[in-house]
Short mmCIF file of C-alpha atoms in Angstrom, two decimals:
data_model
loop_
_atom_site.label_atom_id
_atom_site.label_comp_id
_atom_site.label_asym_id
_atom_site.label_seq_id
_atom_site.Cartn_x
_atom_site.Cartn_y
_atom_site.Cartn_z
CA MET R 1 100.62 84.11 113.23
CA LYS R 2 97.96 86.12 111.40
CA THR R 3 98.61 89.46 109.70
CA LEU R 4 95.85 91.97 109.07
CA TYR R 5 96.12 95.04 106.85
CA LEU R 6 93.26 97.47 107.40
CA LEU R 7 93.01 99.90 104.48
CA ARG R 8 90.66 102.86 104.29
CA HIS R 9 89.44 103.42 100.73
CA ALA R 10 91.08 106.24 98.79
CA LYS R 11 89.51 109.70 98.37
CA SER R 12 86.11 109.58 96.70
CA SER R 13 84.19 112.02 94.57
CA TRP R 14 81.11 113.93 95.68
CA SER R 15 80.55 115.35 92.18
CA PHE R 16 77.72 113.06 91.12
CA ASP R 17 74.51 113.91 92.96
CA GLU R 18 72.60 111.26 91.03
CA LEU R 19 74.75 108.42 92.41
CA SER R 20 73.99 106.54 95.60
CA ASP R 21 76.64 106.49 98.32
CA GLN R 22 77.70 102.97 97.29
CA GLU R 23 78.16 104.10 93.70
CA ARG R 24 80.47 107.04 94.41
CA PRO R 25 83.76 106.64 92.47
CA LEU R 26 87.26 107.69 93.41
CA ASN R 27 88.26 111.25 92.59
CA ASP R 28 91.55 112.14 90.87
CA ARG R 29 93.49 112.17 94.15
CA GLY R 30 92.03 108.79 95.10
CA ARG R 31 93.01 107.30 91.74
CA ASP R 32 96.55 108.61 92.33
CA ASP R 33 96.83 107.62 96.02
CA ALA R 34 95.62 104.02 95.76
CA PRO R 35 98.46 102.86 93.46
CA VAL R 36 100.96 104.76 95.63
CA MET R 37 99.80 102.74 98.63
CA GLY R 38 99.97 99.53 96.60
CA GLN R 39 103.54 100.40 95.62
CA ALA R 40 104.41 101.12 99.26
CA LEU R 41 103.08 97.70 100.28
CA ALA R 42 104.92 96.04 97.39
CA LYS R 43 108.17 97.73 98.48
CA ARG R 44 107.67 96.03 101.83
CA ARG R 45 107.33 92.75 99.88
CA ILE R 46 103.72 92.43 100.94
CA CYS R 47 101.25 90.41 98.94
CA PRO R 48 98.42 89.19 101.16
CA ASP R 49 96.92 85.75 100.86
CA LEU R 50 93.50 87.34 100.59
CA VAL R 51 92.05 90.76 99.72
CA VAL R 52 88.54 91.47 101.02
CA SER R 53 86.65 94.64 100.10
CA SER R 54 83.43 96.46 100.72
CA PRO R 55 81.19 96.37 97.64
CA ALA R 56 81.15 100.19 97.40
CA VAL R 57 82.67 101.39 94.11
CA ARG R 58 85.28 103.56 95.87
CA ALA R 59 86.41 100.64 98.06
CA MET R 60 86.52 98.12 95.22
CA SER R 61 88.40 100.60 93.02
CA THR R 62 90.91 101.13 95.82
CA ALA R 63 91.27 97.37 96.30
CA VAL R 64 91.86 96.78 92.59
CA LEU R 65 94.42 99.60 92.25
CA VAL R 66 96.32 98.50 95.37
CA ALA R 67 96.17 94.81 94.42
CA ARG R 68 97.53 95.53 90.94
CA GLU R 69 100.68 97.07 92.43
CA MET R 70 101.19 94.06 94.72
CA LYS R 71 100.66 91.63 91.83
CA TYR R 72 97.55 90.27 93.54
CA PRO R 73 95.01 89.11 90.92
CA HIS R 74 92.06 91.52 90.97
CA ASP R 75 89.67 88.69 90.06
CA LYS R 76 90.57 87.02 93.39
CA ILE R 77 89.36 89.99 95.46
CA ILE R 78 86.50 88.89 97.71
CA VAL R 79 83.56 91.29 97.92
CA GLU R 80 82.13 91.25 101.44
CA PRO R 81 78.79 93.13 101.50
CA GLY R 82 78.85 93.27 105.31
CA ILE R 83 81.79 95.70 105.32
CA TYR R 84 79.63 98.50 103.88
CA GLY R 85 77.71 100.07 106.75
CA ALA R 86 79.44 97.89 109.35
CA ASP R 87 80.16 99.01 112.87
CA VAL R 88 83.20 97.78 114.81
CA ASP R 89 81.44 94.66 116.10
CA ASP R 90 80.29 93.78 112.57
CA LEU R 91 83.79 94.25 111.17
CA LEU R 92 85.33 92.19 113.98
CA ALA R 93 82.83 89.42 113.20
CA ILE R 94 83.93 89.50 109.55
CA ILE R 95 87.60 89.37 110.60
CA HIS R 96 86.91 86.52 113.02
CA GLY R 97 85.20 84.63 110.21
CA LEU R 98 88.06 84.89 107.71
CA PRO R 99 89.36 81.55 106.40
CA ASP R 100 92.19 80.22 108.57
CA THR R 101 94.02 79.10 105.42
CA ALA R 102 94.83 82.78 104.84
CA GLY R 103 97.79 83.88 106.92
CA SER R 104 97.52 87.51 105.79
CA VAL R 105 94.49 89.54 104.76
CA LEU R 106 94.06 93.04 103.35
CA LEU R 107 90.62 94.38 104.26
CA VAL R 108 89.38 97.51 102.46
CA GLY R 109 86.67 99.50 104.20
CA HIS R 110 85.26 102.82 105.32
CA ASN R 111 85.62 105.36 108.08
CA PRO R 112 84.82 105.75 110.86
CA THR R 113 84.65 101.96 111.24
CA ILE R 114 88.06 101.12 109.74
CA THR R 115 89.84 103.53 112.14
CA GLU R 116 87.73 102.39 115.09
CA THR R 117 88.48 98.73 114.32
CA ALA R 118 92.20 99.41 113.94
CA SER R 119 92.10 101.22 117.27
CA ALA R 120 90.11 98.41 118.91
CA LEU R 121 92.68 95.81 117.81
CA SER R 122 95.96 97.72 118.01
CA PRO R 123 98.05 98.01 121.17
CA SER R 124 99.20 101.38 119.73
CA VAL R 125 96.92 104.42 119.57
CA ILE R 126 95.38 105.00 116.15
CA ASN R 127 93.40 108.23 116.23
CA GLU R 128 92.48 108.73 112.59
CA MET R 129 93.20 106.96 109.34
CA PRO R 130 93.13 109.38 106.41
CA THR R 131 91.91 108.17 103.03
CA ALA R 132 94.09 105.39 101.56
CA ALA R 133 95.89 104.84 104.88
CA VAL R 134 96.81 101.32 105.94
CA VAL R 135 97.51 99.81 109.35
CA CYS R 136 99.32 96.48 109.70
CA LEU R 137 98.83 94.32 112.77
CA HIS R 138 100.33 90.92 113.58
CA PHE R 139 98.47 88.51 115.85
CA ALA R 140 100.03 85.68 117.83
CA CYS R 141 97.34 83.13 116.96
CA SER R 142 96.59 80.49 114.37
CA GLN R 143 92.90 81.21 113.80
CA TRP R 144 91.18 84.42 112.79
CA ALA R 145 88.56 83.79 115.47
CA GLU R 146 91.35 84.35 118.05
CA VAL R 147 92.35 87.80 116.73
CA ASP R 148 92.23 90.22 119.64
CA LYS R 149 93.99 93.28 121.03
CA ALA R 150 95.52 90.99 123.70
CA ASN R 151 97.54 89.03 121.09
CA ALA R 152 98.17 91.93 118.71
CA GLU R 153 101.40 93.63 117.76
CA PHE R 154 101.37 96.94 115.88
CA TYR R 155 103.65 96.66 112.85
CA PHE R 156 103.18 99.84 110.78
CA PHE R 157 100.91 102.70 109.72
CA ASP R 158 101.29 104.26 106.27
CA SER R 159 99.36 106.93 104.43
CA PRO R 160 99.90 108.61 101.06
CA LYS R 161 101.47 111.63 102.75
CA ASN R 162 104.28 109.61 104.34
CA VAL R 163 105.07 107.27 101.44
CA ASP R 164 105.34 109.75 98.55
#
């Protein structure tokens, strides 16, 4: 059994014209929502074996804030450059290449790809993941390379609006 948590980064700021897209930070709402989502995961007794994040500042900040609430060491977060700018096929390749020693993985990424990937893997319809939303899927397989919609089970969808 493999468990995948797909998390869209929290709300980012557009206030800094001089920053590149990768450098954009979280805004106030994002800094509030990320810990709320981490607390919601912790209430479910979730602490993934591995946290993997896009290198973008807003994604890494989300990963760190969520991880802190789950008691996952922030220095163990893996930065995966391929998540930034990925399409669904790219993200699936990253998922399929995850280490099989990890039974559960939290992957922090960007829209539209994170929603499209959740939709591509989930047997349930996932139309749109708002900022800081998380989808949990279980897969009846022992290797990440075998993760597919055909062996997937939708477990839950949470967003800051339904966990407050």
